[in-house]
mmCIF file of C-alpha atoms and ligand atoms in Angstrom:
data_model
loop_
_atom_site.group_PDB
_atom_site.id
_atom_site.type_symbol
_atom_site.label_atom_id
_atom_site.label_comp_id
_atom_site.label_asym_id
_atom_site.label_seq_id
_atom_site.Cartn_x
_atom_site.Cartn_y
_atom_site.Cartn_z
ATOM 1 C CA UNK T 1 -40.710 59.855 -118.503
ATOM 2 C CA UNK T 2 -43.560 61.677 -120.284
ATOM 3 C CA UNK T 3 -46.624 62.767 -118.482
ATOM 4 C CA UNK T 4 -48.616 59.725 -119.720
ATOM 5 C CA UNK T 5 -46.293 57.258 -118.390
ATOM 6 C CA UNK T 6 -44.748 56.440 -122.051
ATOM 7 C CA UNK T 7 -42.540 54.917 -123.201
ATOM 8 C CA UNK T 8 -43.203 51.927 -120.868
ATOM 9 C CA UNK T 9 -41.256 48.734 -120.993
ATOM 10 C CA UNK T 10 -43.063 45.508 -119.788
ATOM 11 C CA UNK T 11 -41.696 41.908 -119.517
ATOM 12 C CA UNK T 12 -43.530 38.765 -118.422
ATOM 13 C CA UNK T 13 -45.050 35.436 -119.071
ATOM 14 C CA UNK T 14 -47.853 35.118 -121.720
ATOM 15 C CA UNK T 15 -51.001 33.252 -119.856
ATOM 16 C CA UNK T 16 -54.131 32.224 -121.198
ATOM 17 C CA UNK T 17 -56.852 34.824 -121.863
ATOM 18 C CA UNK T 18 -60.420 34.271 -122.157
ATOM 19 C CA UNK T 19 -59.856 32.543 -125.525
ATOM 20 C CA UNK T 20 -62.061 34.685 -127.689
ATOM 21 C CA UNK T 21 -59.061 36.572 -129.271
ATOM 22 C CA UNK T 22 -58.568 34.164 -132.117
ATOM 23 C CA UNK T 23 -61.690 32.401 -132.319
ATOM 24 C CA UNK T 24 -64.344 35.134 -132.495
ATOM 25 C CA UNK T 25 -62.250 37.913 -133.819
ATOM 26 C CA UNK T 26 -59.636 36.401 -135.839
ATOM 27 C CA UNK T 27 -57.069 38.636 -134.077
ATOM 28 C CA UNK T 28 -54.851 36.624 -131.601
ATOM 29 C CA UNK T 29 -53.808 38.251 -128.615
ATOM 30 C CA UNK T 30 -51.227 37.457 -125.941
ATOM 31 C CA UNK T 31 -52.217 38.229 -122.359
ATOM 32 C CA UNK T 32 -49.621 39.164 -119.678
ATOM 33 C CA UNK T 33 -49.830 37.523 -116.231
ATOM 34 C CA UNK T 34 -51.244 39.498 -113.533
ATOM 35 C CA UNK T 35 -48.088 40.684 -112.002
ATOM 36 C CA UNK T 36 -47.080 42.738 -115.246
ATOM 37 C CA UNK T 37 -50.602 44.239 -115.188
ATOM 38 C CA UNK T 38 -50.299 45.258 -111.552
ATOM 39 C CA UNK T 39 -46.836 46.963 -112.244
ATOM 40 C CA UNK T 40 -48.093 49.150 -114.731
ATOM 41 C CA UNK T 41 -47.883 52.842 -113.673
ATOM 42 C CA UNK T 42 -51.166 54.504 -112.784
ATOM 43 C CA UNK T 43 -50.245 57.237 -115.388
ATOM 44 C CA UNK T 44 -50.731 54.729 -118.060
ATOM 45 C CA UNK T 45 -54.436 54.831 -118.496
ATOM 46 C CA UNK T 46 -56.679 52.341 -119.973
ATOM 47 C CA UNK T 47 -56.859 52.286 -123.762
ATOM 48 C CA UNK T 48 -55.396 51.024 -126.980
ATOM 49 C CA UNK T 49 -51.542 51.465 -127.588
ATOM 50 C CA UNK T 50 -48.946 50.573 -130.003
ATOM 51 C CA UNK T 51 -45.288 49.729 -129.631
ATOM 52 C CA UNK T 52 -42.717 46.915 -130.285
ATOM 53 C CA UNK T 53 -42.837 43.299 -129.139
ATOM 54 C CA UNK T 54 -40.415 40.419 -128.698
ATOM 55 C CA UNK T 55 -41.285 36.683 -127.929
ATOM 56 C CA UNK T 56 -38.323 35.007 -125.964
ATOM 57 C CA UNK T 57 -35.386 35.961 -127.866
ATOM 58 C CA UNK T 58 -36.975 36.254 -131.451
ATOM 59 C CA UNK T 59 -37.128 39.148 -133.675
ATOM 60 C CA UNK T 60 -38.884 42.436 -132.531
ATOM 61 C CA UNK T 61 -42.088 43.067 -134.220
ATOM 62 C CA UNK T 62 -44.691 45.827 -134.249
ATOM 63 C CA UNK T 63 -47.625 45.421 -131.813
ATOM 64 C CA UNK T 64 -50.912 46.893 -130.764
ATOM 65 C CA UNK T 65 -52.037 46.464 -127.188
ATOM 66 C CA UNK T 66 -55.363 46.872 -125.410
ATOM 67 C CA UNK T 67 -55.031 47.829 -121.680
ATOM 68 C CA UNK T 68 -58.172 47.632 -119.636
ATOM 69 C CA UNK T 69 -61.404 45.880 -118.978
ATOM 70 C CA UNK T 70 -62.759 45.492 -122.639
ATOM 71 C CA UNK T 71 -65.990 47.085 -122.262
ATOM 72 C CA UNK T 72 -67.537 44.950 -125.087
ATOM 73 C CA UNK T 73 -66.914 41.947 -123.148
ATOM 74 C CA UNK T 74 -67.441 43.510 -119.775
ATOM 75 C CA UNK T 75 -64.281 41.768 -117.967
ATOM 76 C CA UNK T 76 -63.934 42.335 -114.432
ATOM 77 C CA UNK T 77 -60.224 42.076 -114.426
ATOM 78 C CA UNK T 78 -57.837 44.405 -116.000
ATOM 79 C CA UNK T 79 -55.834 42.971 -118.672
ATOM 80 C CA UNK T 80 -52.838 43.827 -121.046
ATOM 81 C CA UNK T 81 -53.553 42.170 -124.247
ATOM 82 C CA UNK T 82 -50.849 42.270 -127.104
ATOM 83 C CA UNK T 83 -51.511 41.613 -130.747
ATOM 84 C CA UNK T 84 -48.268 41.191 -132.362
ATOM 85 C CA UNK T 85 -48.022 42.175 -136.046
ATOM 86 C CA UNK T 86 -46.550 38.860 -137.212
ATOM 87 C CA UNK T 87 -48.097 35.526 -138.252
ATOM 88 C CA UNK T 88 -46.791 33.026 -135.633
ATOM 89 C CA UNK T 89 -47.016 29.254 -136.773
ATOM 90 C CA UNK T 90 -48.288 28.249 -133.032
ATOM 91 C CA UNK T 91 -49.348 29.645 -129.755
ATOM 92 C CA UNK T 92 -46.771 30.899 -127.400
ATOM 93 C CA UNK T 93 -48.330 30.447 -123.894
ATOM 94 C CA UNK T 94 -45.604 30.233 -121.277
ATOM 95 C CA UNK T 95 -43.131 32.284 -123.493
ATOM 96 C CA UNK T 96 -41.492 35.509 -122.374
ATOM 97 C CA UNK T 97 -43.194 38.580 -124.086
ATOM 98 C CA UNK T 98 -41.303 41.965 -123.934
ATOM 99 C CA UNK T 99 -43.051 45.103 -125.160
ATOM 100 C CA UNK T 100 -42.082 48.656 -125.288
ATOM 101 C CA UNK T 101 -45.282 50.606 -125.215
ATOM 102 C CA UNK T 102 -44.479 53.948 -127.147
ATOM 103 C CA UNK T 103 -47.846 55.612 -128.024
ATOM 104 C CA UNK T 104 -51.567 55.694 -127.431
ATOM 105 C CA UNK T 105 -54.133 55.349 -130.135
ATOM 106 C CA UNK T 106 -57.624 55.764 -128.263
ATOM 107 C CA UNK T 107 -59.591 54.959 -125.267
ATOM 108 C CA UNK T 108 -61.329 51.618 -124.827
ATOM 109 C CA UNK T 109 -64.680 51.614 -126.296
ATOM 110 C CA UNK T 110 -67.994 49.802 -126.433
ATOM 111 C CA UNK T 111 -69.427 48.531 -129.758
ATOM 112 C CA UNK T 112 -72.823 47.190 -130.775
ATOM 113 C CA UNK T 113 -71.409 44.236 -132.707
ATOM 114 C CA UNK T 114 -68.327 42.171 -133.026
ATOM 115 C CA UNK T 115 -67.916 43.352 -136.525
ATOM 116 C CA UNK T 116 -67.501 46.965 -135.278
ATOM 117 C CA UNK T 117 -64.905 45.895 -132.762
ATOM 118 C CA UNK T 118 -62.951 43.927 -135.505
ATOM 119 C CA UNK T 119 -63.162 47.028 -137.764
ATOM 120 C CA UNK T 120 -61.847 49.277 -135.230
ATOM 121 C CA UNK T 121 -59.081 46.873 -134.277
ATOM 122 C CA UNK T 122 -58.099 46.810 -137.928
ATOM 123 C CA UNK T 123 -57.820 50.526 -137.973
ATOM 124 C CA UNK T 124 -55.679 50.509 -134.872
ATOM 125 C CA UNK T 125 -53.396 48.121 -136.697
ATOM 126 C CA UNK T 126 -53.157 50.453 -139.629
ATOM 127 C CA UNK T 127 -52.426 53.409 -137.294
ATOM 128 C CA UNK T 128 -49.619 51.319 -135.417
ATOM 129 C CA UNK T 129 -48.030 50.336 -138.834
ATOM 130 C CA UNK T 130 -47.753 53.697 -140.015
ATOM 131 C CA UNK T 131 -46.752 55.516 -136.659
ATOM 132 C CA UNK T 132 -43.942 52.797 -135.940
ATOM 133 C CA UNK T 133 -42.404 53.734 -139.266
ATOM 134 C CA UNK T 134 -41.237 57.085 -137.662
ATOM 135 C CA UNK T 135 -37.512 57.220 -137.370
ATOM 136 C CA UNK T 136 -37.746 58.188 -133.618
ATOM 137 C CA UNK T 137 -40.085 55.226 -132.932
ATOM 138 C CA UNK T 138 -37.972 52.791 -134.950
ATOM 139 C CA UNK T 139 -35.181 53.484 -132.400
ATOM 140 C CA UNK T 140 -37.037 51.588 -129.642
ATOM 141 C CA UNK T 141 -36.700 48.310 -131.531
ATOM 142 C CA UNK T 142 -32.998 48.378 -130.780
ATOM 143 C CA UNK T 143 -33.512 48.975 -127.123
ATOM 144 C CA UNK T 144 -31.052 47.001 -124.803
ATOM 145 C CA UNK T 145 -34.105 45.670 -122.923
ATOM 146 C CA UNK T 146 -35.005 43.486 -125.865
ATOM 147 C CA UNK T 147 -31.808 41.394 -126.103
ATOM 148 C CA UNK T 148 -31.501 40.739 -122.424
ATOM 149 C CA UNK T 149 -33.518 38.486 -120.184
ATOM 150 C CA UNK T 150 -35.139 41.337 -118.282
HETATM 151 C C1 FMN S 1 -55.706 46.526 -130.803
HETATM 152 C C2 FMN S 1 -56.916 46.063 -129.741
HETATM 153 C C3 FMN S 1 -57.835 47.003 -129.510
HETATM 154 C C4 FMN S 1 -58.869 46.591 -128.750
HETATM 155 N N1 FMN S 1 -59.965 47.509 -128.508
HETATM 156 C C5 FMN S 1 -61.121 47.131 -127.515
HETATM 157 C C6 FMN S 1 -61.997 48.043 -127.266
HETATM 158 O O1 FMN S 1 -62.050 49.311 -127.564
HETATM 159 N N2 FMN S 1 -63.055 47.624 -126.574
HETATM 160 C C7 FMN S 1 -63.117 46.349 -126.171
HETATM 161 O O2 FMN S 1 -64.032 45.924 -125.415
HETATM 162 N N3 FMN S 1 -62.161 45.531 -126.417
HETATM 163 C C8 FMN S 1 -61.172 45.916 -127.134
HETATM 164 N N4 FMN S 1 -60.000 44.932 -127.462
HETATM 165 C C9 FMN S 1 -59.961 43.588 -126.864
HETATM 166 C C10 FMN S 1 -60.858 42.617 -127.417
HETATM 167 O O3 FMN S 1 -62.099 42.555 -127.025
HETATM 168 C C11 FMN S 1 -60.049 41.269 -127.019
HETATM 169 O O4 FMN S 1 -58.891 41.093 -127.491
HETATM 170 C C12 FMN S 1 -60.850 40.037 -126.900
HETATM 171 O O5 FMN S 1 -61.769 40.122 -125.917
HETATM 172 C C13 FMN S 1 -60.005 38.792 -126.908
HETATM 173 O O6 FMN S 1 -59.634 38.588 -125.572
HETATM 174 P P1 FMN S 1 -59.097 37.166 -124.952
HETATM 175 O O7 FMN S 1 -58.128 36.657 -125.949
HETATM 176 O O8 FMN S 1 -58.770 37.349 -123.734
HETATM 177 O O9 FMN S 1 -60.406 36.261 -125.045
HETATM 178 C C14 FMN S 1 -58.955 45.196 -128.214
HETATM 179 C C15 FMN S 1 -57.930 44.471 -128.555
HETATM 180 C C16 FMN S 1 -56.814 44.879 -129.328
HETATM 181 C C17 FMN S 1 -55.776 43.807 -129.687
#
């Protein structure tokens, strides 16, 4: 394992978040249950990350993830929110989400408007899209963790 705790594999149930994700931002996020957040090694600091994600036993997609307290919304509970880079036809609350977090993009930030937050997340998505094309990061999408029930 690297000094920064990456890569980190996590698996757990998708629970309801604060519900702002899709409505206000137009960027749906899947929230992990508390146990998954509590299992995160301390070396994985808060911030925005990218990696691979699988919903139940579906295909593995690229993802971006926000880990922390969302300073813009002043959350009091730490969360791990995944935005899967794929258009799903419906919500998947209760599904099992598996993620391989492979890289970090930036620290959590505060913004003076929702538009600035959205612009930054769009940039995060572009970074993730590009980084995950790298051959050494493509390898993670075939990890045995993804096909098992872990
Ligand atoms: C890639 C990504 C980056 C994010 N970066 C930040 C950030 O820098 N600051 C922040 O306050 N929230 C950030 N967020 C979290 C959004 O504020 C969050 O998705 C929104 O509050 C919706 O949460 P909800 O679905 O739990 O309501 C980020 C989310 C994603 C997916």
